[in-house]
Amino acid sequence: MTRADGYLLDNQQTEAGRRFEALATLFDPSTFRHMERFGVGSGWRCWEVGAGGTSVVSWLAKKVGPTGKVLATDIDISWAASVARSPVEVRVHDVGAEEPPGEGFDLVHARLVLVHVPDRERALQSMIKALRPGGRLLVEDADPALQPLLCPEEHGPEQRLANRLRQGFRSLLADRGADLAYGRKLPRLLREAGLTGVEADAYFPVASPACTALEDATVRQIRDQLVTAGLATQEEIEQHLANVAAGSMDLATAPMISAWGRKG
Ligand SMILES: C[S@@+](CC[C@H](N)C(=O)[O-])C[C@H]1O[C@@H](n2cnc3c(N)ncnc32)[C@H](O)[C@@H]1O
């Protein structure tokens, strides 16, 4: 997979930083709650797959301390590289195409990554292979097909336009091979892969300032692709960005499914 025709939201674009910040605000509390429940702490060895930004990596680094290790990998380390100091190591790595970058991990985590990886099955196997016996896997992925609307309440023309552009974003993702109903499959996939104690839950905000920031950055990042694909006009995109900036719409995200289990 090349970045140009594969992953839609290139990390090197300036909007990527704003997207990572918004994702952290929206989803870190739920991610950290799950990790706390596993007991992540001093000396743990963790692999953060498709790290993107720095918030999860930095939080893990504090938890594991100087005797632990946090390996952060991504196909594009433009953002994660800034936290590459002990106990954090940052490496370029394609989870769907390469051998695992290590073994014996106590925790392997990927959030909003596998849905974009063409060979998701191989990626999941690789993440499980990298765990020590008894190690924890936490995979979190959106399930846009479960709740596809940006504005769950279609109150007026602004919300209808917002939902239509969101539908366009989904088709761009699907054209690039993203599985838009992947989140719901995770518990079964983890169980079939032999993990024990598999459970899953879901979280999504229905109205939050971070959803506004996320939508603004996402639409700016993909606007040319929406227009080129005939999914929207520049005028509609300008109108939608103005509606988003006005702050009068309640914006939601797709549900984030978190699934976890133990190896062996
Ligand atoms: C939507 S971002 C999520 C970033 C971060 N995990 C978070 O939740 O904020 C997806 C990330 O997955 C990375 N990614 C996409 N395909 C990948 C692959 N095959 N191997 C590793 N990382 C990949 C992207 O570069 C990007 O940083």
PDB file of C-alpha atoms and ligand atoms in Angstrom:
ATOM      1  CA  MET A   1       0.000   0.000   0.000  1.00  0.00           C
ATOM      2  CA  THR A   2       1.417   3.366  -0.930  1.00  0.00           C
ATOM      3  CA  ARG A   3       0.422   6.409   1.017  1.00  0.00           C
ATOM      4  CA  ALA A   4      -0.803   8.229  -2.074  1.00  0.00           C
ATOM      5  CA  ASP A   5      -3.414   5.674  -3.070  1.00  0.00           C
ATOM      6  CA  GLY A   6      -3.822   3.846   0.243  1.00  0.00           C
ATOM      7  CA  TYR A   7      -4.364   5.589   3.558  1.00  0.00           C
ATOM      8  CA  LEU A   8      -6.665   8.528   2.864  1.00  0.00           C
ATOM      9  CA  LEU A   9      -5.584  10.844   5.671  1.00  0.00           C
ATOM     10  CA  ASP A  10      -1.872  11.468   5.164  1.00  0.00           C
ATOM     11  CA  ASN A  11      -0.053  12.235   8.461  1.00  0.00           C
ATOM     12  CA  GLN A  12       2.194  14.794   6.761  1.00  0.00           C
ATOM     13  CA  GLN A  13      -0.582  17.258   6.019  1.00  0.00           C
ATOM     14  CA  THR A  14      -0.880  20.100   8.517  1.00  0.00           C
ATOM     15  CA  GLU A  15      -4.452  19.096   9.423  1.00  0.00           C
ATOM     16  CA  ALA A  16      -3.159  15.735  10.668  1.00  0.00           C
ATOM     17  CA  GLY A  17      -1.883  17.309  13.910  1.00  0.00           C
ATOM     18  CA  ARG A  18      -5.291  18.859  14.599  1.00  0.00           C
ATOM     19  CA  ARG A  19      -6.995  15.515  13.854  1.00  0.00           C
ATOM     20  CA  PHE A  20      -4.696  13.644  16.275  1.00  0.00           C
ATOM     21  CA  GLU A  21      -5.410  16.242  19.000  1.00  0.00           C
ATOM     22  CA  ALA A  22      -9.159  15.901  18.486  1.00  0.00           C
ATOM     23  CA  LEU A  23      -8.967  12.080  18.463  1.00  0.00           C
ATOM     24  CA  ALA A  24      -7.007  12.232  21.724  1.00  0.00           C
ATOM     25  CA  THR A  25      -9.610  14.492  23.366  1.00  0.00           C
ATOM     26  CA  LEU A  26     -12.474  12.290  22.175  1.00  0.00           C
ATOM     27  CA  PHE A  27     -11.074   8.810  22.732  1.00  0.00           C
ATOM     28  CA  ASP A  28      -8.078   8.846  25.118  1.00  0.00           C
ATOM     29  CA  PRO A  29     -10.235   8.725  28.287  1.00  0.00           C
ATOM     30  CA  SER A  30     -11.891   5.511  27.095  1.00  0.00           C
ATOM     31  CA  THR A  31      -8.593   4.008  25.845  1.00  0.00           C
ATOM     32  CA  PHE A  32      -6.816   4.817  29.133  1.00  0.00           C
ATOM     33  CA  ARG A  33      -9.714   3.417  31.174  1.00  0.00           C
ATOM     34  CA  HIS A  34      -9.294   0.082  29.402  1.00  0.00           C
ATOM     35  CA  MET A  35      -5.521   0.086  29.845  1.00  0.00           C
ATOM     36  CA  GLU A  36      -5.804   0.991  33.544  1.00  0.00           C
ATOM     37  CA  ARG A  37      -8.114  -1.985  34.003  1.00  0.00           C
ATOM     38  CA  PHE A  38      -5.403  -4.271  32.589  1.00  0.00           C
ATOM     39  CA  GLY A  39      -3.084  -2.930  35.293  1.00  0.00           C
ATOM     40  CA  VAL A  40      -0.523  -1.313  32.956  1.00  0.00           C
ATOM     41  CA  GLY A  41       2.331  -0.095  35.135  1.00  0.00           C
ATOM     42  CA  SER A  42       5.987  -0.011  35.944  1.00  0.00           C
ATOM     43  CA  GLY A  43       8.203  -2.225  33.773  1.00  0.00           C
ATOM     44  CA  TRP A  44       5.525  -3.153  31.198  1.00  0.00           C
ATOM     45  CA  ARG A  45       6.572  -3.649  27.567  1.00  0.00           C
ATOM     46  CA  CYS A  46       4.015  -2.104  25.192  1.00  0.00           C
ATOM     47  CA  TRP A  47       3.651  -1.913  21.416  1.00  0.00           C
ATOM     48  CA  GLU A  48       1.542   1.014  20.173  1.00  0.00           C
ATOM     49  CA  VAL A  49       0.596   0.147  16.575  1.00  0.00           C
ATOM     50  CA  GLY A  50      -0.185   2.973  14.116  1.00  0.00           C
ATOM     51  CA  ALA A  51       0.583   5.494  16.849  1.00  0.00           C
ATOM     52  CA  GLY A  52      -0.201   8.592  14.758  1.00  0.00           C
ATOM     53  CA  GLY A  53       0.136  11.383  17.360  1.00  0.00           C
ATOM     54  CA  THR A  54       1.829  11.356  20.743  1.00  0.00           C
ATOM     55  CA  SER A  55      -0.814  11.289  23.476  1.00  0.00           C
ATOM     56  CA  VAL A  56      -1.194   7.512  23.953  1.00  0.00           C
ATOM     57  CA  VAL A  57       2.559   6.918  23.627  1.00  0.00           C
ATOM     58  CA  SER A  58       3.370   9.632  26.198  1.00  0.00           C
ATOM     59  CA  TRP A  59       0.741   8.337  28.637  1.00  0.00           C
ATOM     60  CA  LEU A  60       2.097   4.786  28.324  1.00  0.00           C
ATOM     61  CA  ALA A  61       5.677   6.018  28.779  1.00  0.00           C
ATOM     62  CA  LYS A  62       4.715   7.610  32.112  1.00  0.00           C
ATOM     63  CA  LYS A  63       2.943   4.442  33.229  1.00  0.00           C
ATOM     64  CA  VAL A  64       5.767   2.002  32.372  1.00  0.00           C
ATOM     65  CA  GLY A  65       8.572   4.273  33.610  1.00  0.00           C
ATOM     66  CA  PRO A  66      12.306   3.853  33.007  1.00  0.00           C
ATOM     67  CA  THR A  67      12.273   0.063  33.451  1.00  0.00           C
ATOM     68  CA  GLY A  68       9.548  -0.424  30.818  1.00  0.00           C
ATOM     69  CA  LYS A  69       9.429  -0.001  27.070  1.00  0.00           C
ATOM     70  CA  VAL A  70       7.012   1.612  24.613  1.00  0.00           C
ATOM     71  CA  LEU A  71       7.547   0.762  20.973  1.00  0.00           C
ATOM     72  CA  ALA A  72       5.551   3.149  18.750  1.00  0.00           C
ATOM     73  CA  THR A  73       5.236   2.142  15.097  1.00  0.00           C
ATOM     74  CA  ASP A  74       3.510   3.689  12.078  1.00  0.00           C
ATOM     75  CA  ILE A  75       3.924   3.808   8.312  1.00  0.00           C
ATOM     76  CA  ASP A  76       4.442   7.546   8.840  1.00  0.00           C
ATOM     77  CA  ILE A  77       6.204   8.725  12.018  1.00  0.00           C
ATOM     78  CA  SER A  78       6.076  12.466  11.223  1.00  0.00           C
ATOM     79  CA  TRP A  79       4.276  13.183  14.519  1.00  0.00           C
ATOM     80  CA  ALA A  80       5.248  10.304  16.795  1.00  0.00           C
ATOM     81  CA  ALA A  81       8.995  10.908  16.247  1.00  0.00           C
ATOM     82  CA  SER A  82       8.916  13.917  18.600  1.00  0.00           C
ATOM     83  CA  VAL A  83       8.567  11.632  21.676  1.00  0.00           C
ATOM     84  CA  ALA A  84      11.338   9.195  20.729  1.00  0.00           C
ATOM     85  CA  ARG A  85      13.289   9.136  23.979  1.00  0.00           C
ATOM     86  CA  SER A  86      13.646   6.394  26.603  1.00  0.00           C
ATOM     87  CA  PRO A  87      11.476   4.439  27.357  1.00  0.00           C
ATOM     88  CA  VAL A  88       9.933   5.219  23.932  1.00  0.00           C
ATOM     89  CA  GLU A  89      11.295   3.887  20.658  1.00  0.00           C
ATOM     90  CA  VAL A  90       9.671   5.034  17.403  1.00  0.00           C
ATOM     91  CA  ARG A  91       9.968   2.972  14.218  1.00  0.00           C
ATOM     92  CA  VAL A  92       8.576   3.019  10.690  1.00  0.00           C
ATOM     93  CA  HIS A  93       6.645  -0.246  10.314  1.00  0.00           C
ATOM     94  CA  ASP A  94       3.719  -1.512   8.226  1.00  0.00           C
ATOM     95  CA  VAL A  95       1.662  -3.783  10.503  1.00  0.00           C
ATOM     96  CA  GLY A  96      -0.102  -5.431   7.564  1.00  0.00           C
ATOM     97  CA  ALA A  97       3.005  -6.269   5.551  1.00  0.00           C
ATOM     98  CA  GLU A  98       5.983  -6.776   7.889  1.00  0.00           C
ATOM     99  CA  GLU A  99       6.966  -9.221  10.615  1.00  0.00           C
ATOM    100  CA  PRO A 100       6.248  -7.955  14.168  1.00  0.00           C
ATOM    101  CA  PRO A 101       8.971  -5.544  15.317  1.00  0.00           C
ATOM    102  CA  GLY A 102       9.525  -7.448  18.577  1.00  0.00           C
ATOM    103  CA  GLU A 103       8.090 -10.103  20.894  1.00  0.00           C
ATOM    104  CA  GLY A 104       7.204 -10.682  24.537  1.00  0.00           C
ATOM    105  CA  PHE A 105       4.985  -7.588  24.855  1.00  0.00           C
ATOM    106  CA  ASP A 106       2.694  -7.262  27.878  1.00  0.00           C
ATOM    107  CA  LEU A 107       0.312  -5.006  25.926  1.00  0.00           C
ATOM    108  CA  VAL A 108      -0.303  -4.439  22.228  1.00  0.00           C
ATOM    109  CA  HIS A 109      -2.715  -1.669  21.250  1.00  0.00           C
ATOM    110  CA  ALA A 110      -4.043  -0.287  17.969  1.00  0.00           C
ATOM    111  CA  ARG A 111      -6.728   2.409  17.690  1.00  0.00           C
ATOM    112  CA  LEU A 112      -8.321   3.382  14.367  1.00  0.00           C
ATOM    113  CA  VAL A 113      -5.603   1.541  12.459  1.00  0.00           C
ATOM    114  CA  LEU A 114      -6.747  -1.916  11.328  1.00  0.00           C
ATOM    115  CA  VAL A 115      -9.813  -0.558   9.555  1.00  0.00           C
ATOM    116  CA  HIS A 116      -7.383   1.101   7.111  1.00  0.00           C
ATOM    117  CA  VAL A 117      -4.996  -1.839   6.669  1.00  0.00           C
ATOM    118  CA  PRO A 118      -5.723  -3.949   3.552  1.00  0.00           C
ATOM    119  CA  ASP A 119      -4.379  -7.170   5.124  1.00  0.00           C
ATOM    120  CA  ARG A 120      -6.131  -6.767   8.478  1.00  0.00           C
ATOM    121  CA  GLU A 121      -6.015 -10.473   9.188  1.00  0.00           C
ATOM    122  CA  ARG A 122      -2.241 -10.572   8.917  1.00  0.00           C
ATOM    123  CA  ALA A 123      -1.983  -7.415  11.038  1.00  0.00           C
ATOM    124  CA  LEU A 124      -4.062  -8.955  13.817  1.00  0.00           C
ATOM    125  CA  GLN A 125      -2.034 -12.184  13.720  1.00  0.00           C
ATOM    126  CA  SER A 126       1.182 -10.202  13.890  1.00  0.00           C
ATOM    127  CA  MET A 127      -0.028  -8.238  16.920  1.00  0.00           C
ATOM    128  CA  ILE A 128      -1.017 -11.458  18.727  1.00  0.00           C
ATOM    129  CA  LYS A 129       2.300 -13.126  17.829  1.00  0.00           C
ATOM    130  CA  ALA A 130       4.143 -10.230  19.464  1.00  0.00           C
ATOM    131  CA  LEU A 131       2.428 -10.768  22.850  1.00  0.00           C
ATOM    132  CA  ARG A 132       3.947 -12.789  25.665  1.00  0.00           C
ATOM    133  CA  PRO A 133       1.746 -15.635  26.977  1.00  0.00           C
ATOM    134  CA  GLY A 134      -0.839 -13.883  29.170  1.00  0.00           C
ATOM    135  CA  GLY A 135      -0.206 -10.537  27.436  1.00  0.00           C
ATOM    136  CA  ARG A 136      -3.135  -8.218  26.621  1.00  0.00           C
ATOM    137  CA  LEU A 137      -4.391  -7.131  23.231  1.00  0.00           C
ATOM    138  CA  LEU A 138      -6.593  -4.028  22.920  1.00  0.00           C
ATOM    139  CA  VAL A 139      -7.928  -3.251  19.449  1.00  0.00           C
ATOM    140  CA  GLU A 140     -10.157  -0.224  18.935  1.00  0.00           C
ATOM    141  CA  ASP A 141     -11.815   0.534  15.638  1.00  0.00           C
ATOM    142  CA  ALA A 142     -14.682   2.658  14.452  1.00  0.00           C
ATOM    143  CA  ASP A 143     -17.828   1.076  13.061  1.00  0.00           C
ATOM    144  CA  PRO A 144     -19.329   3.798  10.861  1.00  0.00           C
ATOM    145  CA  ALA A 145     -21.950   1.440   9.432  1.00  0.00           C
ATOM    146  CA  LEU A 146     -23.417   1.100  12.942  1.00  0.00           C
ATOM    147  CA  GLN A 147     -23.943   4.887  13.221  1.00  0.00           C
ATOM    148  CA  PRO A 148     -23.097   6.638   9.941  1.00  0.00           C
ATOM    149  CA  LEU A 149     -24.391  10.142  10.691  1.00  0.00           C
ATOM    150  CA  LEU A 150     -22.344  13.212  11.533  1.00  0.00           C
ATOM    151  CA  CYS A 151     -25.572  14.804  12.802  1.00  0.00           C
ATOM    152  CA  PRO A 152     -27.775  12.087  14.350  1.00  0.00           C
ATOM    153  CA  GLU A 153     -30.607  14.634  14.507  1.00  0.00           C
ATOM    154  CA  GLU A 154     -31.244  15.883  10.944  1.00  0.00           C
ATOM    155  CA  HIS A 155     -32.750  19.106  12.217  1.00  0.00           C
ATOM    156  CA  GLY A 156     -32.479  21.195   9.028  1.00  0.00           C
ATOM    157  CA  PRO A 157     -30.567  21.765   5.749  1.00  0.00           C
ATOM    158  CA  GLU A 158     -27.212  22.263   7.546  1.00  0.00           C
ATOM    159  CA  GLN A 159     -27.441  18.827   9.134  1.00  0.00           C
ATOM    160  CA  ARG A 160     -28.589  17.228   5.877  1.00  0.00           C
ATOM    161  CA  LEU A 161     -25.573  18.694   4.029  1.00  0.00           C
ATOM    162  CA  ALA A 162     -23.290  17.554   6.879  1.00  0.00           C
ATOM    163  CA  ASN A 163     -24.616  13.996   6.645  1.00  0.00           C
ATOM    164  CA  ARG A 164     -24.322  13.948   2.850  1.00  0.00           C
ATOM    165  CA  LEU A 165     -20.661  15.063   2.979  1.00  0.00           C
ATOM    166  CA  ARG A 166     -19.996  12.481   5.706  1.00  0.00           C
ATOM    167  CA  GLN A 167     -21.456   9.844   3.365  1.00  0.00           C
ATOM    168  CA  GLY A 168     -18.977  11.072   0.692  1.00  0.00           C
ATOM    169  CA  PHE A 169     -16.083  10.669   3.147  1.00  0.00           C
ATOM    170  CA  ARG A 170     -17.245   7.096   3.827  1.00  0.00           C
ATOM    171  CA  SER A 171     -17.264   6.258   0.106  1.00  0.00           C
ATOM    172  CA  LEU A 172     -13.705   7.589  -0.254  1.00  0.00           C
ATOM    173  CA  LEU A 173     -12.646   5.357   2.648  1.00  0.00           C
ATOM    174  CA  ALA A 174     -14.495   2.340   1.199  1.00  0.00           C
ATOM    175  CA  ASP A 175     -12.921   2.922  -2.247  1.00  0.00           C
ATOM    176  CA  ARG A 176      -9.533   2.580  -0.557  1.00  0.00           C
ATOM    177  CA  GLY A 177     -10.490  -0.740   0.984  1.00  0.00           C
ATOM    178  CA  ALA A 178     -11.514   0.391   4.499  1.00  0.00           C
ATOM    179  CA  ASP A 179     -13.987  -2.011   6.142  1.00  0.00           C
ATOM    180  CA  LEU A 180     -16.719   0.288   7.455  1.00  0.00           C
ATOM    181  CA  ALA A 181     -18.314  -2.461   9.547  1.00  0.00           C
ATOM    182  CA  TYR A 182     -15.063  -3.748  11.058  1.00  0.00           C
ATOM    183  CA  GLY A 183     -15.513  -2.653  14.688  1.00  0.00           C
ATOM    184  CA  ARG A 184     -18.380  -5.057  15.390  1.00  0.00           C
ATOM    185  CA  LYS A 185     -16.326  -8.008  14.094  1.00  0.00           C
ATOM    186  CA  LEU A 186     -13.503  -7.543  16.600  1.00  0.00           C
ATOM    187  CA  PRO A 187     -14.745  -9.720  19.504  1.00  0.00           C
ATOM    188  CA  ARG A 188     -15.331 -12.691  17.182  1.00  0.00           C
ATOM    189  CA  LEU A 189     -11.982 -12.177  15.427  1.00  0.00           C
ATOM    190  CA  LEU A 190     -10.109 -12.028  18.745  1.00  0.00           C
ATOM    191  CA  ARG A 191     -11.875 -15.171  19.992  1.00  0.00           C
ATOM    192  CA  GLU A 192     -11.247 -17.047  16.728  1.00  0.00           C
ATOM    193  CA  ALA A 193      -7.583 -16.066  16.986  1.00  0.00           C
ATOM    194  CA  GLY A 194      -7.424 -17.979  20.278  1.00  0.00           C
ATOM    195  CA  LEU A 195      -7.493 -15.117  22.796  1.00  0.00           C
ATOM    196  CA  THR A 196      -9.206 -15.758  26.120  1.00  0.00           C
ATOM    197  CA  GLY A 197     -11.418 -13.498  28.236  1.00  0.00           C
ATOM    198  CA  VAL A 198     -12.547 -11.575  25.162  1.00  0.00           C
ATOM    199  CA  GLU A 199     -14.883  -8.633  25.810  1.00  0.00           C
ATOM    200  CA  ALA A 200     -15.830  -5.482  23.910  1.00  0.00           C
ATOM    201  CA  ASP A 201     -17.676  -2.230  24.450  1.00  0.00           C
ATOM    202  CA  ALA A 202     -18.446   0.901  22.444  1.00  0.00           C
ATOM    203  CA  TYR A 203     -18.219   4.636  22.971  1.00  0.00           C
ATOM    204  CA  PHE A 204     -19.121   7.660  20.906  1.00  0.00           C
ATOM    205  CA  PRO A 205     -19.718  11.318  21.639  1.00  0.00           C
ATOM    206  CA  VAL A 206     -23.000  12.796  20.395  1.00  0.00           C
ATOM    207  CA  ALA A 207     -22.006  16.461  20.812  1.00  0.00           C
ATOM    208  CA  SER A 208     -18.543  17.747  21.694  1.00  0.00           C
ATOM    209  CA  PRO A 209     -16.325  20.693  20.701  1.00  0.00           C
ATOM    210  CA  ALA A 210     -13.658  18.133  19.727  1.00  0.00           C
ATOM    211  CA  CYS A 211     -16.066  16.704  17.104  1.00  0.00           C
ATOM    212  CA  THR A 212     -16.188  20.190  15.572  1.00  0.00           C
ATOM    213  CA  ALA A 213     -12.382  20.410  15.472  1.00  0.00           C
ATOM    214  CA  LEU A 214     -12.160  16.886  14.029  1.00  0.00           C
ATOM    215  CA  GLU A 215     -14.723  17.623  11.305  1.00  0.00           C
ATOM    216  CA  ASP A 216     -13.062  20.899  10.282  1.00  0.00           C
ATOM    217  CA  ALA A 217      -9.616  19.274   9.988  1.00  0.00           C
ATOM    218  CA  THR A 218     -10.946  16.147   8.225  1.00  0.00           C
ATOM    219  CA  VAL A 219     -12.960  18.047   5.617  1.00  0.00           C
ATOM    220  CA  ARG A 220     -10.049  20.407   4.871  1.00  0.00           C
ATOM    221  CA  GLN A 221      -7.813  17.363   4.426  1.00  0.00           C
ATOM    222  CA  ILE A 222     -10.103  15.516   1.980  1.00  0.00           C
ATOM    223  CA  ARG A 223     -11.942  18.381   0.253  1.00  0.00           C
ATOM    224  CA  ASP A 224     -10.101  18.057  -3.071  1.00  0.00           C
ATOM    225  CA  GLN A 225     -10.712  14.319  -3.134  1.00  0.00           C
ATOM    226  CA  LEU A 226     -14.431  14.823  -2.439  1.00  0.00           C
ATOM    227  CA  VAL A 227     -14.650  17.268  -5.349  1.00  0.00           C
ATOM    228  CA  THR A 228     -12.570  15.150  -7.731  1.00  0.00           C
ATOM    229  CA  ALA A 229     -14.764  12.127  -6.999  1.00  0.00           C
ATOM    230  CA  GLY A 230     -17.898  14.191  -7.753  1.00  0.00           C
ATOM    231  CA  LEU A 231     -19.162  13.732  -4.185  1.00  0.00           C
ATOM    232  CA  ALA A 232     -19.404  17.471  -3.395  1.00  0.00           C
ATOM    233  CA  THR A 233     -18.805  20.896  -4.894  1.00  0.00           C
ATOM    234  CA  GLN A 234     -16.308  23.436  -3.497  1.00  0.00           C
ATOM    235  CA  GLU A 235     -19.323  25.661  -2.683  1.00  0.00           C
ATOM    236  CA  GLU A 236     -20.986  22.918  -0.618  1.00  0.00           C
ATOM    237  CA  ILE A 237     -17.757  22.323   1.246  1.00  0.00           C
ATOM    238  CA  GLU A 238     -17.355  26.068   2.002  1.00  0.00           C
ATOM    239  CA  GLN A 239     -20.961  26.180   3.222  1.00  0.00           C
ATOM    240  CA  HIS A 240     -20.443  23.122   5.432  1.00  0.00           C
ATOM    241  CA  LEU A 241     -17.202  24.506   6.922  1.00  0.00           C
ATOM    242  CA  ALA A 242     -19.045  27.768   7.722  1.00  0.00           C
ATOM    243  CA  ASN A 243     -21.897  25.787   9.332  1.00  0.00           C
ATOM    244  CA  VAL A 244     -19.378  23.805  11.397  1.00  0.00           C
ATOM    245  CA  ALA A 245     -17.579  27.013  12.476  1.00  0.00           C
ATOM    246  CA  ALA A 246     -20.897  28.601  13.509  1.00  0.00           C
ATOM    247  CA  GLY A 247     -21.070  25.895  16.197  1.00  0.00           C
ATOM    248  CA  SER A 248     -24.850  25.443  16.094  1.00  0.00           C
ATOM    249  CA  MET A 249     -24.870  21.803  14.966  1.00  0.00           C
ATOM    250  CA  ASP A 250     -24.439  18.815  17.296  1.00  0.00           C
ATOM    251  CA  LEU A 251     -21.748  16.658  15.695  1.00  0.00           C
ATOM    252  CA  ALA A 252     -21.166  13.006  16.553  1.00  0.00           C
ATOM    253  CA  THR A 253     -18.621  10.375  15.518  1.00  0.00           C
ATOM    254  CA  ALA A 254     -18.959   6.737  14.547  1.00  0.00           C
ATOM    255  CA  PRO A 255     -19.002   4.360  17.522  1.00  0.00           C
ATOM    256  CA  MET A 256     -15.541   3.270  18.635  1.00  0.00           C
ATOM    257  CA  ILE A 257     -15.570  -0.443  19.428  1.00  0.00           C
ATOM    258  CA  SER A 258     -12.916  -1.491  21.948  1.00  0.00           C
ATOM    259  CA  ALA A 259     -12.213  -5.229  22.080  1.00  0.00           C
ATOM    260  CA  TRP A 260      -9.715  -6.921  24.350  1.00  0.00           C
ATOM    261  CA  GLY A 261      -8.444 -10.321  25.398  1.00  0.00           C
ATOM    262  CA  ARG A 262      -5.414 -12.284  26.683  1.00  0.00           C
ATOM    263  CA  LYS A 263      -3.044 -14.554  24.851  1.00  0.00           C
ATOM    264  CA  GLY A 264      -3.019 -18.190  25.970  1.00  0.00           C
TER     265      GLY A 264
HETATM  266  C1  LIG B   1      -6.768   7.540  12.144  1.00  0.00           C
HETATM  267  S1  LIG B   1      -5.055   7.499  12.514  1.00  0.00           S
HETATM  268  C2  LIG B   1      -5.116   6.974  14.219  1.00  0.00           C
HETATM  269  C3  LIG B   1      -3.893   7.389  14.979  1.00  0.00           C
HETATM  270  C4  LIG B   1      -3.877   6.973  16.463  1.00  0.00           C
HETATM  271  N1  LIG B   1      -3.794   5.527  16.596  1.00  0.00           N
HETATM  272  C5  LIG B   1      -5.075   7.523  17.199  1.00  0.00           C
HETATM  273  O1  LIG B   1      -5.988   6.755  17.548  1.00  0.00           O
HETATM  274  O2  LIG B   1      -5.106   8.750  17.420  1.00  0.00           O
HETATM  275  C6  LIG B   1      -4.464   6.046  11.695  1.00  0.00           C
HETATM  276  C7  LIG B   1      -2.963   5.829  11.834  1.00  0.00           C
HETATM  277  O3  LIG B   1      -2.655   4.525  11.315  1.00  0.00           O
HETATM  278  C8  LIG B   1      -1.474   4.617  10.539  1.00  0.00           C
HETATM  279  N2  LIG B   1      -1.466   3.499   9.595  1.00  0.00           N
HETATM  280  C9  LIG B   1      -2.234   3.326   8.486  1.00  0.00           C
HETATM  281  N3  LIG B   1      -1.915   2.165   7.864  1.00  0.00           N
HETATM  282  C10 LIG B   1      -0.931   1.589   8.623  1.00  0.00           C
HETATM  283  C11 LIG B   1      -0.163   0.372   8.504  1.00  0.00           C
HETATM  284  N4  LIG B   1      -0.381  -0.462   7.481  1.00  0.00           N
HETATM  285  N5  LIG B   1       0.784   0.096   9.450  1.00  0.00           N
HETATM  286  C12 LIG B   1       0.989   0.954  10.478  1.00  0.00           C
HETATM  287  N6  LIG B   1       0.311   2.119  10.638  1.00  0.00           N
HETATM  288  C13 LIG B   1      -0.630   2.434   9.715  1.00  0.00           C
HETATM  289  C14 LIG B   1      -1.577   5.985   9.877  1.00  0.00           C
HETATM  290  O4  LIG B   1      -0.340   6.447   9.374  1.00  0.00           O
HETATM  291  C15 LIG B   1      -2.131   6.823  11.044  1.00  0.00           C
HETATM  292  O5  LIG B   1      -1.108   7.348  11.850  1.00  0.00           O
END
